[in-house]
PDB file of C-alpha atoms in Angstrom:
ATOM      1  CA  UNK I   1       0.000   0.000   0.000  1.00 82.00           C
ATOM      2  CA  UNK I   2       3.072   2.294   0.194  1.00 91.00           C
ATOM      3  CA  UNK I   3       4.441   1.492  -3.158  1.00 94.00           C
ATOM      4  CA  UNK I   4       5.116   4.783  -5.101  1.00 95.00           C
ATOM      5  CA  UNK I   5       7.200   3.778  -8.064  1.00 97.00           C
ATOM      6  CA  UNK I   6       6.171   0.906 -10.713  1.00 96.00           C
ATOM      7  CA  UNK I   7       7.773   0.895 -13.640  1.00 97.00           C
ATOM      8  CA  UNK I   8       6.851  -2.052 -15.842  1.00 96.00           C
ATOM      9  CA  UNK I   9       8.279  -0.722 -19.202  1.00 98.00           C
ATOM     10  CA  UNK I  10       9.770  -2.402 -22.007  1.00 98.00           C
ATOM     11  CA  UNK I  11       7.744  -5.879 -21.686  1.00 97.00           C
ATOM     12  CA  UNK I  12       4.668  -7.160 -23.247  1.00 96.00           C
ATOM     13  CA  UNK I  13       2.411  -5.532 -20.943  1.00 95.00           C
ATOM     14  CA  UNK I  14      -1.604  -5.713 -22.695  1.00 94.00           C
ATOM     15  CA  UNK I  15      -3.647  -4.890 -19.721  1.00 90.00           C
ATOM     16  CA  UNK I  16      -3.315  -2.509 -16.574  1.00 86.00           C
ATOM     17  CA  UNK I  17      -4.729  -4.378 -13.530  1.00 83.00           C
ATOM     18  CA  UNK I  18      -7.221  -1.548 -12.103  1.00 79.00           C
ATOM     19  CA  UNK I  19      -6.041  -2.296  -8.563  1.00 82.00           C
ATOM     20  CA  UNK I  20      -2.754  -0.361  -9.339  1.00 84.00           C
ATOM     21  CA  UNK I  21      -3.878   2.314 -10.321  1.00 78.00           C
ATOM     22  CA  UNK I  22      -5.948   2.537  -6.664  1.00 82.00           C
ATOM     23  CA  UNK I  23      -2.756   2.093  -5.198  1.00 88.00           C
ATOM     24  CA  UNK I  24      -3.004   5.285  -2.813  1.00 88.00           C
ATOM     25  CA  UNK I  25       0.913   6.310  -2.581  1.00 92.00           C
ATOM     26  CA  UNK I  26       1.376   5.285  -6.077  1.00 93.00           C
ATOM     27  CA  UNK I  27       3.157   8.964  -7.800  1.00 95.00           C
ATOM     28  CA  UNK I  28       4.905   7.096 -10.514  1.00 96.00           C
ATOM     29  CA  UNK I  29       4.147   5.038 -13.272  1.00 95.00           C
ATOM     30  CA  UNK I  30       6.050   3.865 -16.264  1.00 97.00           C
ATOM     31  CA  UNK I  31       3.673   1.542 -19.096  1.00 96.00           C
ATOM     32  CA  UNK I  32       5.816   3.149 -22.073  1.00 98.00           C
ATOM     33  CA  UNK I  33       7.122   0.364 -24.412  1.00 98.00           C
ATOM     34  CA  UNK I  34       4.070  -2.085 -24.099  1.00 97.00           C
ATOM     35  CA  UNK I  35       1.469  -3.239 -26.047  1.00 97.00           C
ATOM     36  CA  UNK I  36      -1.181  -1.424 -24.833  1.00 96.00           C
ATOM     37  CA  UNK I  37      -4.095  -0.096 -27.306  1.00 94.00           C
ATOM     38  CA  UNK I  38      -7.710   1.795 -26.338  1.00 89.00           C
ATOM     39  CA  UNK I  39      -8.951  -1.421 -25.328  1.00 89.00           C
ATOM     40  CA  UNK I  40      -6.706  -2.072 -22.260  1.00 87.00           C
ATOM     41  CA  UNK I  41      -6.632   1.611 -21.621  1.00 86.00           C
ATOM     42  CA  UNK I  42     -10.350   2.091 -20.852  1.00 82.00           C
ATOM     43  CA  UNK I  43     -11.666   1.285 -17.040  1.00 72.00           C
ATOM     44  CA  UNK I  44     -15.456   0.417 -16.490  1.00 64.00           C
ATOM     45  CA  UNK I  45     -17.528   3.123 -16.854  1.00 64.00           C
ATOM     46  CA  UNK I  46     -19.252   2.787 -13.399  1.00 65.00           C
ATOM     47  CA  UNK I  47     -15.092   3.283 -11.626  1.00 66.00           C
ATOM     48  CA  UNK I  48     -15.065   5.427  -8.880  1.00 66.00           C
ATOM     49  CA  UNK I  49     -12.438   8.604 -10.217  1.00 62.00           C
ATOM     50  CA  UNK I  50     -12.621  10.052  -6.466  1.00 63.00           C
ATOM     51  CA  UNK I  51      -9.972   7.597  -5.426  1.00 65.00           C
ATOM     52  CA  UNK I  52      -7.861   7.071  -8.748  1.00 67.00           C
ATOM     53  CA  UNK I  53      -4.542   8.465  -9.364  1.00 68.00           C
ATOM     54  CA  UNK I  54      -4.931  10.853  -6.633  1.00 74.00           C
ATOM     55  CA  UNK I  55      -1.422  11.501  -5.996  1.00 88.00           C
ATOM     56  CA  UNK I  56       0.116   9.937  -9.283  1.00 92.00           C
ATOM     57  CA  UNK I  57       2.730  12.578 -10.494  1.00 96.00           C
ATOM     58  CA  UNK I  58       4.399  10.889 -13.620  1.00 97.00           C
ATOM     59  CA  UNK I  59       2.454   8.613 -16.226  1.00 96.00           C
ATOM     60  CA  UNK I  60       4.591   7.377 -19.045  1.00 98.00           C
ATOM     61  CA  UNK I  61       2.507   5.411 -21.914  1.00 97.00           C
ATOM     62  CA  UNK I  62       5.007   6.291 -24.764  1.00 98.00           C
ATOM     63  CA  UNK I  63       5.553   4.184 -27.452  1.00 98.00           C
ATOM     64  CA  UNK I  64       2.402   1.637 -27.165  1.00 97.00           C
ATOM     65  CA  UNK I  65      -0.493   0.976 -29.770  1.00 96.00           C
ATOM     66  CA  UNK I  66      -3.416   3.700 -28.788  1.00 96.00           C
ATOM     67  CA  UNK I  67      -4.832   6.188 -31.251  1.00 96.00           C
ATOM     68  CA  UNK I  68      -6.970   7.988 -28.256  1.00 94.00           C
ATOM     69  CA  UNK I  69      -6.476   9.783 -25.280  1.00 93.00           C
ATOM     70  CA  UNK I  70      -7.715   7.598 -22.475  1.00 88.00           C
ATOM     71  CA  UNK I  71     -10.458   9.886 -20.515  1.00 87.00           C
ATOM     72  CA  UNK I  72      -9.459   8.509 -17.365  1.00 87.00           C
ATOM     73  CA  UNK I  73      -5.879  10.959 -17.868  1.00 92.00           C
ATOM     74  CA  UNK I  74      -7.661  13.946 -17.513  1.00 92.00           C
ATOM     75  CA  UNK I  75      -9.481  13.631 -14.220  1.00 88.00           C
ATOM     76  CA  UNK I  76      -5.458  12.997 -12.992  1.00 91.00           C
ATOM     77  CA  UNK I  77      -5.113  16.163 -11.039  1.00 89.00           C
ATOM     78  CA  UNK I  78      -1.584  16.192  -9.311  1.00 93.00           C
ATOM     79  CA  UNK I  79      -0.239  14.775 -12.916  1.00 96.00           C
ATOM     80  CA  UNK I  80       3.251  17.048 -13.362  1.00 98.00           C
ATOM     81  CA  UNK I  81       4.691  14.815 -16.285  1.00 98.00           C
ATOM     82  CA  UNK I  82       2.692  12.880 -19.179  1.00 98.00           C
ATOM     83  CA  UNK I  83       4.641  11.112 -22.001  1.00 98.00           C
ATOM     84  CA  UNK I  84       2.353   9.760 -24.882  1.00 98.00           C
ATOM     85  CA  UNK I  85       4.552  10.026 -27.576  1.00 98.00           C
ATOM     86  CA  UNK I  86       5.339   7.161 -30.435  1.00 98.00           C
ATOM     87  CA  UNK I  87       1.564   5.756 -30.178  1.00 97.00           C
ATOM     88  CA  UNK I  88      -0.751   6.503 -33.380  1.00 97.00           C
ATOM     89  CA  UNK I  89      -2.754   9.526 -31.434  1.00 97.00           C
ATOM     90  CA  UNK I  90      -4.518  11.178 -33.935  1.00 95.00           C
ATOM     91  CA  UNK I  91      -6.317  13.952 -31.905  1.00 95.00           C
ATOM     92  CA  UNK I  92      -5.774  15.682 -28.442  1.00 96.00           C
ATOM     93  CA  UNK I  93      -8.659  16.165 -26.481  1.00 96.00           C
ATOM     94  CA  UNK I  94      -9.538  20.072 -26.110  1.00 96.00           C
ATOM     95  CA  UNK I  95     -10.150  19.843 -22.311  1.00 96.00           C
ATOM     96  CA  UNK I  96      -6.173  18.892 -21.857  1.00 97.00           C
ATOM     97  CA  UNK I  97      -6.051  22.062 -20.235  1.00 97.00           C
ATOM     98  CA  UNK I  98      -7.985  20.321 -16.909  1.00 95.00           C
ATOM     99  CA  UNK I  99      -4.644  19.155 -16.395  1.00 97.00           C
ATOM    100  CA  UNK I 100      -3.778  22.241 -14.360  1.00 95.00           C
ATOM    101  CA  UNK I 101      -0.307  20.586 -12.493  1.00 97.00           C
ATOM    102  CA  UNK I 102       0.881  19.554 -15.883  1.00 98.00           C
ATOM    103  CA  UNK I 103       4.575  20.694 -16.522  1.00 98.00           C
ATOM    104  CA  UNK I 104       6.131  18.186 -19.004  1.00 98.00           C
ATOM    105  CA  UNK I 105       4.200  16.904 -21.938  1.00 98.00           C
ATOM    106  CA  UNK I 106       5.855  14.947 -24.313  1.00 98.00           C
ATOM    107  CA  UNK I 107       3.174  14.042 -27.690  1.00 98.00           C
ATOM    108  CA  UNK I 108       6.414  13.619 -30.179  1.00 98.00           C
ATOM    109  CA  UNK I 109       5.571  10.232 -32.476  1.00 98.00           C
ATOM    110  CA  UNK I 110       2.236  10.095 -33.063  1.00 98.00           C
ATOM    111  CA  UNK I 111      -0.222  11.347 -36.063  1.00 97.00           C
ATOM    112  CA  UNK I 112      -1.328  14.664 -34.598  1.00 98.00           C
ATOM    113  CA  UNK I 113      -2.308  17.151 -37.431  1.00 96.00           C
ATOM    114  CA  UNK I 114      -3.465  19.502 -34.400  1.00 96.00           C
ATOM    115  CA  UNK I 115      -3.070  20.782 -30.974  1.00 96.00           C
ATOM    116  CA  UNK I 116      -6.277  22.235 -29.686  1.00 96.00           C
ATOM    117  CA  UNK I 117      -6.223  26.060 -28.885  1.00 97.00           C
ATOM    118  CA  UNK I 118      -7.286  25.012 -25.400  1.00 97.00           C
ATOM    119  CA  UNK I 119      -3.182  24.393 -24.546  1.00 97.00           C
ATOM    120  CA  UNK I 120      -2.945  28.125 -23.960  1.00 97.00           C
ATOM    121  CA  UNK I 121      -4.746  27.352 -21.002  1.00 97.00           C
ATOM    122  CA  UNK I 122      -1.998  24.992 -19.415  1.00 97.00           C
ATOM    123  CA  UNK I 123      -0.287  28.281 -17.945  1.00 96.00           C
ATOM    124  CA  UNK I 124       2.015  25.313 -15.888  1.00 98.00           C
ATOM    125  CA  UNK I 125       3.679  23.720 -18.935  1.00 98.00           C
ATOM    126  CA  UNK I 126       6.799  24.132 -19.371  1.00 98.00           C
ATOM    127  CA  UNK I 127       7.976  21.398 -21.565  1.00 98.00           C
ATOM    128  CA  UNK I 128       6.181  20.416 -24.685  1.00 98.00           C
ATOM    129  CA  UNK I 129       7.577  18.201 -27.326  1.00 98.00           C
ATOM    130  CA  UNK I 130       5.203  17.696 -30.646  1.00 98.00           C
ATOM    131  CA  UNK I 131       8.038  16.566 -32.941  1.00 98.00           C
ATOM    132  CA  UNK I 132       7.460  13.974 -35.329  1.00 98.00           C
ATOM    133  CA  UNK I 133       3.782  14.622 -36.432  1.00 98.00           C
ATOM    134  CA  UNK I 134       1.772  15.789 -38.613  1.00 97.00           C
ATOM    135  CA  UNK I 135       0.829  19.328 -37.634  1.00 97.00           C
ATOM    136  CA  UNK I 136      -0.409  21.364 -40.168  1.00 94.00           C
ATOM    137  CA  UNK I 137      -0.438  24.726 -37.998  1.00 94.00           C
ATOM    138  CA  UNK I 138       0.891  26.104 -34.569  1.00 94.00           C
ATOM    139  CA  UNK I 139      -1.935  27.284 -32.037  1.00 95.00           C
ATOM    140  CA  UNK I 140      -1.715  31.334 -31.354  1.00 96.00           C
ATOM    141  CA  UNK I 141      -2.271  30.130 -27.717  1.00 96.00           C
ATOM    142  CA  UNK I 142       0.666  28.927 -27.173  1.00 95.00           C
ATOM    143  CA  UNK I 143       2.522  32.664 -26.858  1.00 95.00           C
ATOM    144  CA  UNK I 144      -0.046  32.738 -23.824  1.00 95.00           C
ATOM    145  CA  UNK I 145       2.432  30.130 -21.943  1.00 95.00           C
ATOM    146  CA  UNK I 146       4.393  32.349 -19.818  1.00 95.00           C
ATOM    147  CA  UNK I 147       6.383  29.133 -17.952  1.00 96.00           C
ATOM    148  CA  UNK I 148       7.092  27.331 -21.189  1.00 97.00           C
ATOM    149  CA  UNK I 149      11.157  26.749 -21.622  1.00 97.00           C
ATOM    150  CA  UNK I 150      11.544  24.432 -24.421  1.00 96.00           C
TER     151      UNK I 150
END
Protein backbone atom coordinates (compact mmCIF):
# COMPACT_ATOMS: atom_id res chain seq x y z
CA UNK A 1 0.00 0.00 0.00
CA UNK A 2 3.07 2.29 0.19
CA UNK A 3 4.44 1.49 -3.16
CA UNK A 4 5.12 4.78 -5.10
CA UNK A 5 7.20 3.78 -8.06
CA UNK A 6 6.17 0.91 -10.71
CA UNK A 7 7.77 0.89 -13.64
CA UNK A 8 6.85 -2.05 -15.84
CA UNK A 9 8.28 -0.72 -19.20
CA UNK A 10 9.77 -2.40 -22.01
CA UNK A 11 7.74 -5.88 -21.69
CA UNK A 12 4.67 -7.16 -23.25
CA UNK A 13 2.41 -5.53 -20.94
CA UNK A 14 -1.60 -5.71 -22.69
CA UNK A 15 -3.65 -4.89 -19.72
CA UNK A 16 -3.31 -2.51 -16.57
CA UNK A 17 -4.73 -4.38 -13.53
CA UNK A 18 -7.22 -1.55 -12.10
CA UNK A 19 -6.04 -2.30 -8.56
CA UNK A 20 -2.75 -0.36 -9.34
CA UNK A 21 -3.88 2.31 -10.32
CA UNK A 22 -5.95 2.54 -6.66
CA UNK A 23 -2.76 2.09 -5.20
CA UNK A 24 -3.00 5.29 -2.81
CA UNK A 25 0.91 6.31 -2.58
CA UNK A 26 1.38 5.29 -6.08
CA UNK A 27 3.16 8.96 -7.80
CA UNK A 28 4.91 7.10 -10.51
CA UNK A 29 4.15 5.04 -13.27
CA UNK A 30 6.05 3.87 -16.26
CA UNK A 31 3.67 1.54 -19.10
CA UNK A 32 5.82 3.15 -22.07
CA UNK A 33 7.12 0.36 -24.41
CA UNK A 34 4.07 -2.09 -24.10
CA UNK A 35 1.47 -3.24 -26.05
CA UNK A 36 -1.18 -1.42 -24.83
CA UNK A 37 -4.09 -0.10 -27.31
CA UNK A 38 -7.71 1.80 -26.34
CA UNK A 39 -8.95 -1.42 -25.33
CA UNK A 40 -6.71 -2.07 -22.26
CA UNK A 41 -6.63 1.61 -21.62
CA UNK A 42 -10.35 2.09 -20.85
CA UNK A 43 -11.67 1.28 -17.04
CA UNK A 44 -15.46 0.42 -16.49
CA UNK A 45 -17.53 3.12 -16.85
CA UNK A 46 -19.25 2.79 -13.40
CA UNK A 47 -15.09 3.28 -11.63
CA UNK A 48 -15.07 5.43 -8.88
CA UNK A 49 -12.44 8.60 -10.22
CA UNK A 50 -12.62 10.05 -6.47
CA UNK A 51 -9.97 7.60 -5.43
CA UNK A 52 -7.86 7.07 -8.75
CA UNK A 53 -4.54 8.47 -9.36
CA UNK A 54 -4.93 10.85 -6.63
CA UNK A 55 -1.42 11.50 -6.00
CA UNK A 56 0.12 9.94 -9.28
CA UNK A 57 2.73 12.58 -10.49
CA UNK A 58 4.40 10.89 -13.62
CA UNK A 59 2.45 8.61 -16.23
CA UNK A 60 4.59 7.38 -19.04
CA UNK A 61 2.51 5.41 -21.91
CA UNK A 62 5.01 6.29 -24.76
CA UNK A 63 5.55 4.18 -27.45
CA UNK A 64 2.40 1.64 -27.17
CA UNK A 65 -0.49 0.98 -29.77
CA UNK A 66 -3.42 3.70 -28.79
CA UNK A 67 -4.83 6.19 -31.25
CA UNK A 68 -6.97 7.99 -28.26
CA UNK A 69 -6.48 9.78 -25.28
CA UNK A 70 -7.72 7.60 -22.47
CA UNK A 71 -10.46 9.89 -20.52
CA UNK A 72 -9.46 8.51 -17.37
CA UNK A 73 -5.88 10.96 -17.87
CA UNK A 74 -7.66 13.95 -17.51
CA UNK A 75 -9.48 13.63 -14.22
CA UNK A 76 -5.46 13.00 -12.99
CA UNK A 77 -5.11 16.16 -11.04
CA UNK A 78 -1.58 16.19 -9.31
CA UNK A 79 -0.24 14.78 -12.92
CA UNK A 80 3.25 17.05 -13.36
CA UNK A 81 4.69 14.81 -16.28
CA UNK A 82 2.69 12.88 -19.18
CA UNK A 83 4.64 11.11 -22.00
CA UNK A 84 2.35 9.76 -24.88
CA UNK A 85 4.55 10.03 -27.58
CA UNK A 86 5.34 7.16 -30.44
CA UNK A 87 1.56 5.76 -30.18
CA UNK A 88 -0.75 6.50 -33.38
CA UNK A 89 -2.75 9.53 -31.43
CA UNK A 90 -4.52 11.18 -33.93
CA UNK A 91 -6.32 13.95 -31.91
CA UNK A 92 -5.77 15.68 -28.44
CA UNK A 93 -8.66 16.17 -26.48
CA UNK A 94 -9.54 20.07 -26.11
CA UNK A 95 -10.15 19.84 -22.31
CA UNK A 96 -6.17 18.89 -21.86
CA UNK A 97 -6.05 22.06 -20.23
CA UNK A 98 -7.99 20.32 -16.91
CA UNK A 99 -4.64 19.16 -16.40
CA UNK A 100 -3.78 22.24 -14.36
CA UNK A 101 -0.31 20.59 -12.49
CA UNK A 102 0.88 19.55 -15.88
CA UNK A 103 4.57 20.69 -16.52
CA UNK A 104 6.13 18.19 -19.00
CA UNK A 105 4.20 16.90 -21.94
CA UNK A 106 5.85 14.95 -24.31
CA UNK A 107 3.17 14.04 -27.69
CA UNK A 108 6.41 13.62 -30.18
CA UNK A 109 5.57 10.23 -32.48
CA UNK A 110 2.24 10.09 -33.06
CA UNK A 111 -0.22 11.35 -36.06
CA UNK A 112 -1.33 14.66 -34.60
CA UNK A 113 -2.31 17.15 -37.43
CA UNK A 114 -3.47 19.50 -34.40
CA UNK A 115 -3.07 20.78 -30.97
CA UNK A 116 -6.28 22.23 -29.69
CA UNK A 117 -6.22 26.06 -28.89
CA UNK A 118 -7.29 25.01 -25.40
CA UNK A 119 -3.18 24.39 -24.55
CA UNK A 120 -2.94 28.12 -23.96
CA UNK A 121 -4.75 27.35 -21.00
CA UNK A 122 -2.00 24.99 -19.41
CA UNK A 123 -0.29 28.28 -17.95
CA UNK A 124 2.01 25.31 -15.89
CA UNK A 125 3.68 23.72 -18.94
CA UNK A 126 6.80 24.13 -19.37
CA UNK A 127 7.98 21.40 -21.57
CA UNK A 128 6.18 20.42 -24.69
CA UNK A 129 7.58 18.20 -27.33
CA UNK A 130 5.20 17.70 -30.65
CA UNK A 131 8.04 16.57 -32.94
CA UNK A 132 7.46 13.97 -35.33
CA UNK A 133 3.78 14.62 -36.43
CA UNK A 134 1.77 15.79 -38.61
CA UNK A 135 0.83 19.33 -37.63
CA UNK A 136 -0.41 21.36 -40.17
CA UNK A 137 -0.44 24.73 -38.00
CA UNK A 138 0.89 26.10 -34.57
CA UNK A 139 -1.93 27.28 -32.04
CA UNK A 140 -1.72 31.33 -31.35
CA UNK A 141 -2.27 30.13 -27.72
CA UNK A 142 0.67 28.93 -27.17
CA UNK A 143 2.52 32.66 -26.86
CA UNK A 144 -0.05 32.74 -23.82
CA UNK A 145 2.43 30.13 -21.94
CA UNK A 146 4.39 32.35 -19.82
CA UNK A 147 6.38 29.13 -17.95
CA UNK A 148 7.09 27.33 -21.19
CA UNK A 149 11.16 26.75 -21.62
CA UNK A 150 11.54 24.43 -24.42
Amino acid sequence: MSLQRLDFSSNEVSQIPIEILLLPQLKFLDLSSNKLDEKSLELCPSFDYSQFGFKLKVLLLSNNRFSLLPSWILKLEKLKRLHVGANYLKTIPHDIHCLENLKDLYLGGNCLIEIPETIGLMLNLQKLSVSDNQLLTIPESLSELCDLKS
